[in-house]
mmCIF file with all atom_site columns, C-alpha atoms in Angstrom:
data_model
loop_
_atom_site.group_PDB
_atom_site.id
_atom_site.type_symbol
_atom_site.label_atom_id
_atom_site.label_alt_id
_atom_site.label_comp_id
_atom_site.label_asym_id
_atom_site.label_entity_id
_atom_site.label_seq_id
_atom_site.pdbx_PDB_ins_code
_atom_site.Cartn_x
_atom_site.Cartn_y
_atom_site.Cartn_z
_atom_site.occupancy
_atom_site.B_iso_or_equiv
_atom_site.pdbx_formal_charge
_atom_site.auth_seq_id
_atom_site.auth_comp_id
_atom_site.auth_asym_id
_atom_site.auth_atom_id
_atom_site.pdbx_PDB_model_num
ATOM 1   C CA . MET K 1 1   ? -27.731 58.336  -2.577  1.00 0.00 ? 441 MET K CA 1
ATOM 2   C CA . PRO K 1 2   ? -29.025 61.549  -0.563  1.00 0.00 ? 442 PRO K CA 1
ATOM 3   C CA . GLN K 1 3   ? -30.704 63.631  -3.345  1.00 0.00 ? 443 GLN K CA 1
ATOM 4   C CA . ARG K 1 4   ? -29.590 67.211  -3.618  1.00 0.00 ? 444 ARG K CA 1
ATOM 5   C CA . GLU K 1 5   ? -31.199 70.382  -1.750  1.00 0.00 ? 445 GLU K CA 1
ATOM 6   C CA . LEU K 1 6   ? -31.672 72.556  -4.234  1.00 0.00 ? 446 LEU K CA 1
ATOM 7   C CA . GLN K 1 7   ? -32.750 76.003  -2.928  1.00 0.00 ? 447 GLN K CA 1
ATOM 8   C CA . SER K 1 8   ? -33.925 79.134  -5.078  1.00 0.00 ? 448 SER K CA 1
ATOM 9   C CA . PHE K 1 9   ? -35.317 82.419  -5.320  1.00 0.00 ? 449 PHE K CA 1
ATOM 10  C CA . THR K 1 10  ? -36.823 83.949  -8.725  1.00 0.00 ? 450 THR K CA 1
ATOM 11  C CA . VAL K 1 11  ? -38.283 87.295  -9.176  1.00 0.00 ? 451 VAL K CA 1
ATOM 12  C CA . GLN K 1 12  ? -38.792 90.109  -11.816 1.00 0.00 ? 452 GLN K CA 1
ATOM 13  C CA . PHE K 1 13  ? -37.566 93.557  -11.324 1.00 0.00 ? 453 PHE K CA 1
ATOM 14  C CA . PRO K 1 14  ? -38.012 96.614  -13.732 1.00 0.00 ? 454 PRO K CA 1
ATOM 15  C CA . SER K 1 15  ? -35.289 97.103  -16.478 1.00 0.00 ? 455 SER K CA 1
ATOM 16  C CA . THR K 1 16  ? -34.077 100.415 -15.286 1.00 0.00 ? 456 THR K CA 1
ATOM 17  C CA . PRO K 1 17  ? -31.134 101.213 -13.223 1.00 0.00 ? 457 PRO K CA 1
ATOM 18  C CA . ARG K 1 18  ? -33.131 100.782 -10.393 1.00 0.00 ? 458 ARG K CA 1
ATOM 19  C CA . GLY K 1 19  ? -34.898 97.358  -10.954 1.00 0.00 ? 459 GLY K CA 1
ATOM 20  C CA . ALA K 1 20  ? -31.069 96.393  -11.338 1.00 0.00 ? 460 ALA K CA 1
ATOM 21  C CA . ARG K 1 21  ? -30.124 98.035  -7.549  1.00 0.00 ? 461 ARG K CA 1
ATOM 22  C CA . LEU K 1 22  ? -33.803 96.289  -6.269  1.00 0.00 ? 462 LEU K CA 1
ATOM 23  C CA . ALA K 1 23  ? -32.164 93.245  -8.187  1.00 0.00 ? 463 ALA K CA 1
ATOM 24  C CA . ARG K 1 24  ? -29.012 93.025  -6.009  1.00 0.00 ? 464 ARG K CA 1
ATOM 25  C CA . HIS K 1 25  ? -30.773 94.109  -2.995  1.00 0.00 ? 465 HIS K CA 1
ATOM 26  C CA . HIS K 1 26  ? -32.694 90.753  -3.032  1.00 0.00 ? 466 HIS K CA 1
ATOM 27  C CA . ALA K 1 27  ? -29.764 88.941  -3.801  1.00 0.00 ? 467 ALA K CA 1
ATOM 28  C CA . VAL K 1 28  ? -28.144 90.668  -0.438  1.00 0.00 ? 468 VAL K CA 1
ATOM 29  C CA . ARG K 1 29  ? -31.231 89.484  1.492   1.00 0.00 ? 469 ARG K CA 1
ATOM 30  C CA . TRP K 1 30  ? -31.879 86.009  0.508   1.00 0.00 ? 470 TRP K CA 1
ATOM 31  C CA . MET K 1 31  ? -28.503 85.081  1.023   1.00 0.00 ? 471 MET K CA 1
ATOM 32  C CA . GLY K 1 32  ? -28.815 86.038  3.929   1.00 0.00 ? 472 GLY K CA 1
ATOM 33  C CA . GLU K 1 33  ? -31.594 84.344  4.454   1.00 0.00 ? 473 GLU K CA 1
ATOM 34  C CA . ARG K 1 34  ? -28.955 81.296  4.360   1.00 0.00 ? 474 ARG K CA 1
ATOM 35  C CA . GLY K 1 35  ? -27.161 82.394  6.796   1.00 0.00 ? 475 GLY K CA 1
ATOM 36  C CA . CYS K 1 36  ? -24.410 84.869  5.087   1.00 0.00 ? 476 CYS K CA 1
ATOM 37  C CA . PRO K 1 37  ? -24.202 88.094  6.310   1.00 0.00 ? 477 PRO K CA 1
ATOM 38  C CA . PRO K 1 38  ? -24.381 91.174  4.073   1.00 0.00 ? 478 PRO K CA 1
ATOM 39  C CA . ALA K 1 39  ? -20.770 92.118  5.191   1.00 0.00 ? 479 ALA K CA 1
ATOM 40  C CA . SER K 1 40  ? -20.009 88.599  3.850   1.00 0.00 ? 480 SER K CA 1
ATOM 41  C CA . ASP K 1 41  ? -17.354 87.317  1.356   1.00 0.00 ? 481 ASP K CA 1
ATOM 42  C CA . VAL K 1 42  ? -19.637 85.545  0.271   1.00 0.00 ? 482 VAL K CA 1
ATOM 43  C CA . SER K 1 43  ? -22.743 87.764  -0.045  1.00 0.00 ? 483 SER K CA 1
ATOM 44  C CA . CYS K 1 44  ? -20.128 90.666  -1.459  1.00 0.00 ? 484 CYS K CA 1
ATOM 45  C CA . ALA K 1 45  ? -19.434 88.366  -3.976  1.00 0.00 ? 485 ALA K CA 1
ATOM 46  C CA . VAL K 1 46  ? -23.130 87.030  -5.127  1.00 0.00 ? 486 VAL K CA 1
ATOM 47  C CA . ALA K 1 47  ? -23.525 91.111  -5.082  1.00 0.00 ? 487 ALA K CA 1
ATOM 48  C CA . LEU K 1 48  ? -21.667 92.581  -6.874  1.00 0.00 ? 488 LEU K CA 1
ATOM 49  C CA . VAL K 1 49  ? -22.168 89.678  -9.343  1.00 0.00 ? 489 VAL K CA 1
ATOM 50  C CA . VAL K 1 50  ? -25.809 90.174  -9.354  1.00 0.00 ? 490 VAL K CA 1
ATOM 51  C CA . GLY K 1 51  ? -25.110 93.890  -9.836  1.00 0.00 ? 491 GLY K CA 1
ATOM 52  C CA . GLU K 1 52  ? -22.994 93.620  -13.091 1.00 0.00 ? 492 GLU K CA 1
ATOM 53  C CA . LEU K 1 53  ? -25.259 90.845  -14.882 1.00 0.00 ? 493 LEU K CA 1
ATOM 54  C CA . ALA K 1 54  ? -28.566 92.552  -13.579 1.00 0.00 ? 494 ALA K CA 1
ATOM 55  C CA . ALA K 1 55  ? -26.996 96.117  -14.366 1.00 0.00 ? 495 ALA K CA 1
ATOM 56  C CA . ASN K 1 56  ? -26.342 94.331  -18.635 1.00 0.00 ? 496 ASN K CA 1
ATOM 57  C CA . ALA K 1 57  ? -29.315 93.166  -18.855 1.00 0.00 ? 497 ALA K CA 1
ATOM 58  C CA . VAL K 1 58  ? -30.770 96.507  -18.175 1.00 0.00 ? 498 VAL K CA 1
ATOM 59  C CA . GLN K 1 59  ? -28.124 98.558  -19.808 1.00 0.00 ? 499 GLN K CA 1
ATOM 60  C CA . HIS K 1 60  ? -28.116 96.789  -23.291 1.00 0.00 ? 500 HIS K CA 1
ATOM 61  C CA . GLY K 1 61  ? -31.050 93.486  -23.064 1.00 0.00 ? 501 GLY K CA 1
ATOM 62  C CA . ARG K 1 62  ? -33.366 96.762  -22.152 1.00 0.00 ? 502 ARG K CA 1
ATOM 63  C CA . VAL K 1 63  ? -37.057 95.948  -23.999 1.00 0.00 ? 503 VAL K CA 1
ATOM 64  C CA . PRO K 1 64  ? -39.490 99.119  -23.419 1.00 0.00 ? 504 PRO K CA 1
ATOM 65  C CA . GLY K 1 65  ? -42.201 97.473  -21.744 1.00 0.00 ? 505 GLY K CA 1
ATOM 66  C CA . ARG K 1 66  ? -40.359 93.938  -20.865 1.00 0.00 ? 506 ARG K CA 1
ATOM 67  C CA . GLU K 1 67  ? -39.606 93.248  -17.657 1.00 0.00 ? 507 GLU K CA 1
ATOM 68  C CA . CYS K 1 68  ? -35.784 91.518  -16.877 1.00 0.00 ? 508 CYS K CA 1
ATOM 69  C CA . GLY K 1 69  ? -35.686 87.949  -14.355 1.00 0.00 ? 509 GLY K CA 1
ATOM 70  C CA . LEU K 1 70  ? -33.508 87.236  -11.093 1.00 0.00 ? 510 LEU K CA 1
ATOM 71  C CA . ARG K 1 71  ? -32.885 83.478  -10.621 1.00 0.00 ? 511 ARG K CA 1
ATOM 72  C CA . LEU K 1 72  ? -30.414 82.197  -7.240  1.00 0.00 ? 512 LEU K CA 1
ATOM 73  C CA . ALA K 1 73  ? -30.522 78.723  -7.359  1.00 0.00 ? 513 ALA K CA 1
ATOM 74  C CA . LEU K 1 74  ? -28.407 77.449  -4.122  1.00 0.00 ? 514 LEU K CA 1
ATOM 75  C CA . ASP K 1 75  ? -26.832 74.038  -4.153  1.00 0.00 ? 515 ASP K CA 1
ATOM 76  C CA . ARG K 1 76  ? -25.252 73.849  -0.483  1.00 0.00 ? 516 ARG K CA 1
ATOM 77  C CA . ALA K 1 77  ? -24.238 70.356  -1.351  1.00 0.00 ? 517 ALA K CA 1
ATOM 78  C CA . ALA K 1 78  ? -22.103 70.579  -4.052  1.00 0.00 ? 518 ALA K CA 1
ATOM 79  C CA . GLY K 1 79  ? -21.526 74.064  -2.665  1.00 0.00 ? 519 GLY K CA 1
ATOM 80  C CA . VAL K 1 80  ? -22.720 76.063  -5.668  1.00 0.00 ? 520 VAL K CA 1
ATOM 81  C CA . LEU K 1 81  ? -24.372 78.806  -6.156  1.00 0.00 ? 521 LEU K CA 1
ATOM 82  C CA . ARG K 1 82  ? -26.303 79.435  -10.093 1.00 0.00 ? 522 ARG K CA 1
ATOM 83  C CA . VAL K 1 83  ? -27.090 83.741  -10.238 1.00 0.00 ? 523 VAL K CA 1
ATOM 84  C CA . GLU K 1 84  ? -29.040 83.878  -13.786 1.00 0.00 ? 524 GLU K CA 1
ATOM 85  C CA . VAL K 1 85  ? -30.256 87.320  -14.724 1.00 0.00 ? 525 VAL K CA 1
ATOM 86  C CA . ALA K 1 86  ? -32.596 87.310  -18.127 1.00 0.00 ? 526 ALA K CA 1
ATOM 87  C CA . ASP K 1 87  ? -33.684 89.973  -20.634 1.00 0.00 ? 527 ASP K CA 1
ATOM 88  C CA . ALA K 1 88  ? -36.287 90.132  -23.971 1.00 0.00 ? 528 ALA K CA 1
ATOM 89  C CA . ALA K 1 89  ? -33.469 91.624  -26.008 1.00 0.00 ? 529 ALA K CA 1
ATOM 90  C CA . SER K 1 90  ? -33.095 88.455  -28.680 1.00 0.00 ? 530 SER K CA 1
ATOM 91  C CA . ALA K 1 91  ? -31.296 91.167  -31.171 1.00 0.00 ? 531 ALA K CA 1
ATOM 92  C CA . LYS K 1 92  ? -28.276 91.511  -28.912 1.00 0.00 ? 532 LYS K CA 1
ATOM 93  C CA . ARG K 1 93  ? -25.667 89.000  -29.764 1.00 0.00 ? 533 ARG K CA 1
ATOM 94  C CA . LEU K 1 94  ? -25.033 87.028  -26.288 1.00 0.00 ? 534 LEU K CA 1
ATOM 95  C CA . PRO K 1 95  ? -22.059 87.453  -24.343 1.00 0.00 ? 535 PRO K CA 1
ATOM 96  C CA . THR K 1 96  ? -18.842 84.950  -25.115 1.00 0.00 ? 536 THR K CA 1
ATOM 97  C CA . ALA K 1 97  ? -16.244 85.944  -23.198 1.00 0.00 ? 537 ALA K CA 1
ATOM 98  C CA . ALA K 1 98  ? -14.912 88.570  -20.872 1.00 0.00 ? 538 ALA K CA 1
ATOM 99  C CA . PRO K 1 99  ? -14.260 92.134  -23.112 1.00 0.00 ? 539 PRO K CA 1
ATOM 100 C CA . SER K 1 100 ? -11.022 93.710  -22.119 1.00 0.00 ? 540 SER K CA 1
ATOM 101 C CA . SER K 1 101 ? -11.069 96.465  -21.187 1.00 0.00 ? 541 SER K CA 1
ATOM 102 C CA . SER K 1 102 ? -8.165  100.090 -21.114 1.00 0.00 ? 542 SER K CA 1
ATOM 103 C CA . ALA K 1 103 ? -6.963  101.008 -17.741 1.00 0.00 ? 543 ALA K CA 1
ATOM 104 C CA . ASP K 1 104 ? -8.081  104.454 -17.890 1.00 0.00 ? 544 ASP K CA 1
ATOM 105 C CA . GLY K 1 105 ? -11.477 103.890 -18.847 1.00 0.00 ? 545 GLY K CA 1
ATOM 106 C CA . GLU K 1 106 ? -14.908 104.418 -17.571 1.00 0.00 ? 546 GLU K CA 1
ATOM 107 C CA . SER K 1 107 ? -17.255 100.975 -18.043 1.00 0.00 ? 547 SER K CA 1
ATOM 108 C CA . GLY K 1 108 ? -16.299 97.336  -19.623 1.00 0.00 ? 548 GLY K CA 1
ATOM 109 C CA . ARG K 1 109 ? -15.051 96.194  -16.829 1.00 0.00 ? 549 ARG K CA 1
ATOM 110 C CA . GLY K 1 110 ? -18.454 94.073  -15.157 1.00 0.00 ? 550 GLY K CA 1
ATOM 111 C CA . LEU K 1 111 ? -17.795 90.948  -17.548 1.00 0.00 ? 551 LEU K CA 1
ATOM 112 C CA . LEU K 1 112 ? -14.303 90.889  -16.241 1.00 0.00 ? 552 LEU K CA 1
ATOM 113 C CA . LEU K 1 113 ? -15.125 91.245  -13.018 1.00 0.00 ? 553 LEU K CA 1
ATOM 114 C CA . VAL K 1 114 ? -17.701 88.258  -12.760 1.00 0.00 ? 554 VAL K CA 1
ATOM 115 C CA . ASP K 1 115 ? -15.355 86.766  -14.731 1.00 0.00 ? 555 ASP K CA 1
ATOM 116 C CA . VAL K 1 116 ? -13.041 86.592  -11.712 1.00 0.00 ? 556 VAL K CA 1
ATOM 117 C CA . LEU K 1 117 ? -15.754 85.659  -8.821  1.00 0.00 ? 557 LEU K CA 1
ATOM 118 C CA . ALA K 1 118 ? -17.777 82.731  -11.136 1.00 0.00 ? 558 ALA K CA 1
ATOM 119 C CA . GLU K 1 119 ? -16.416 79.680  -11.107 1.00 0.00 ? 559 GLU K CA 1
ATOM 120 C CA . ARG K 1 120 ? -17.314 79.667  -14.837 1.00 0.00 ? 560 ARG K CA 1
ATOM 121 C CA . TRP K 1 121 ? -20.002 81.257  -16.541 1.00 0.00 ? 561 TRP K CA 1
ATOM 122 C CA . GLY K 1 122 ? -22.172 82.173  -19.677 1.00 0.00 ? 562 GLY K CA 1
ATOM 123 C CA . SER K 1 123 ? -24.750 82.639  -21.591 1.00 0.00 ? 563 SER K CA 1
ATOM 124 C CA . THR K 1 124 ? -27.892 80.763  -23.069 1.00 0.00 ? 564 THR K CA 1
ATOM 125 C CA . PRO K 1 125 ? -30.688 82.179  -26.000 1.00 0.00 ? 565 PRO K CA 1
ATOM 126 C CA . ARG K 1 126 ? -34.236 82.350  -24.102 1.00 0.00 ? 566 ARG K CA 1
ATOM 127 C CA . SER K 1 127 ? -37.469 80.962  -25.756 1.00 0.00 ? 567 SER K CA 1
ATOM 128 C CA . PRO K 1 128 ? -39.229 82.225  -27.190 1.00 0.00 ? 568 PRO K CA 1
ATOM 129 C CA . VAL K 1 129 ? -37.147 86.182  -26.875 1.00 0.00 ? 569 VAL K CA 1
ATOM 130 C CA . GLY K 1 130 ? -34.805 87.371  -25.211 1.00 0.00 ? 570 GLY K CA 1
ATOM 131 C CA . LYS K 1 131 ? -31.488 85.612  -23.523 1.00 0.00 ? 571 LYS K CA 1
ATOM 132 C CA . THR K 1 132 ? -30.263 84.861  -19.843 1.00 0.00 ? 572 THR K CA 1
ATOM 133 C CA . VAL K 1 133 ? -26.379 85.427  -18.589 1.00 0.00 ? 573 VAL K CA 1
ATOM 134 C CA . TRP K 1 134 ? -25.527 83.067  -15.971 1.00 0.00 ? 574 TRP K CA 1
ATOM 135 C CA . ALA K 1 135 ? -22.536 82.682  -13.644 1.00 0.00 ? 575 ALA K CA 1
ATOM 136 C CA . GLU K 1 136 ? -22.055 80.085  -10.726 1.00 0.00 ? 576 GLU K CA 1
ATOM 137 C CA . LEU K 1 137 ? -19.744 80.441  -8.185  1.00 0.00 ? 577 LEU K CA 1
ATOM 138 C CA . ARG K 1 138 ? -18.027 78.525  -5.570  1.00 0.00 ? 578 ARG K CA 1
ATOM 139 C CA . LEU K 1 139 ? -19.441 79.227  -2.074  1.00 0.00 ? 579 LEU K CA 1
ATOM 140 C CA . GLU K 1 140 ? -17.905 78.061  1.063   1.00 0.00 ? 580 GLU K CA 1
ATOM 141 C CA . ILE K 1 141 ? -20.497 78.603  3.513   1.00 0.00 ? 581 ILE K CA 1
#
């Protein structure tokens, strides 16, 4: 049985809105290096998921002086990209489901979008502190 090739990318980013934009930018560039141009459906979906998870991390999981982390893991054979965004906030509850949002609300749709785009998603506690929110996207590449 042949071994699967898993390609991965990891980067730390500041727990600021600018840091979340940088995480999204790095993800799109990395996908481009794997043959998915920035305007492709795949790259756009990855940008949206990374952007939403990173924005949530810097808004809800920010700990002053601590960075957030982004990890992408691509399994081409399975056609799956795993996106992981880690923050340092342990005291916050872990997301378990996409929240409902009112039609005229200005926020609350990020995890709904992740829920639609991802095959599955969830969160896990991180040792020694923090949490990781992850999403797995099925890719046709």
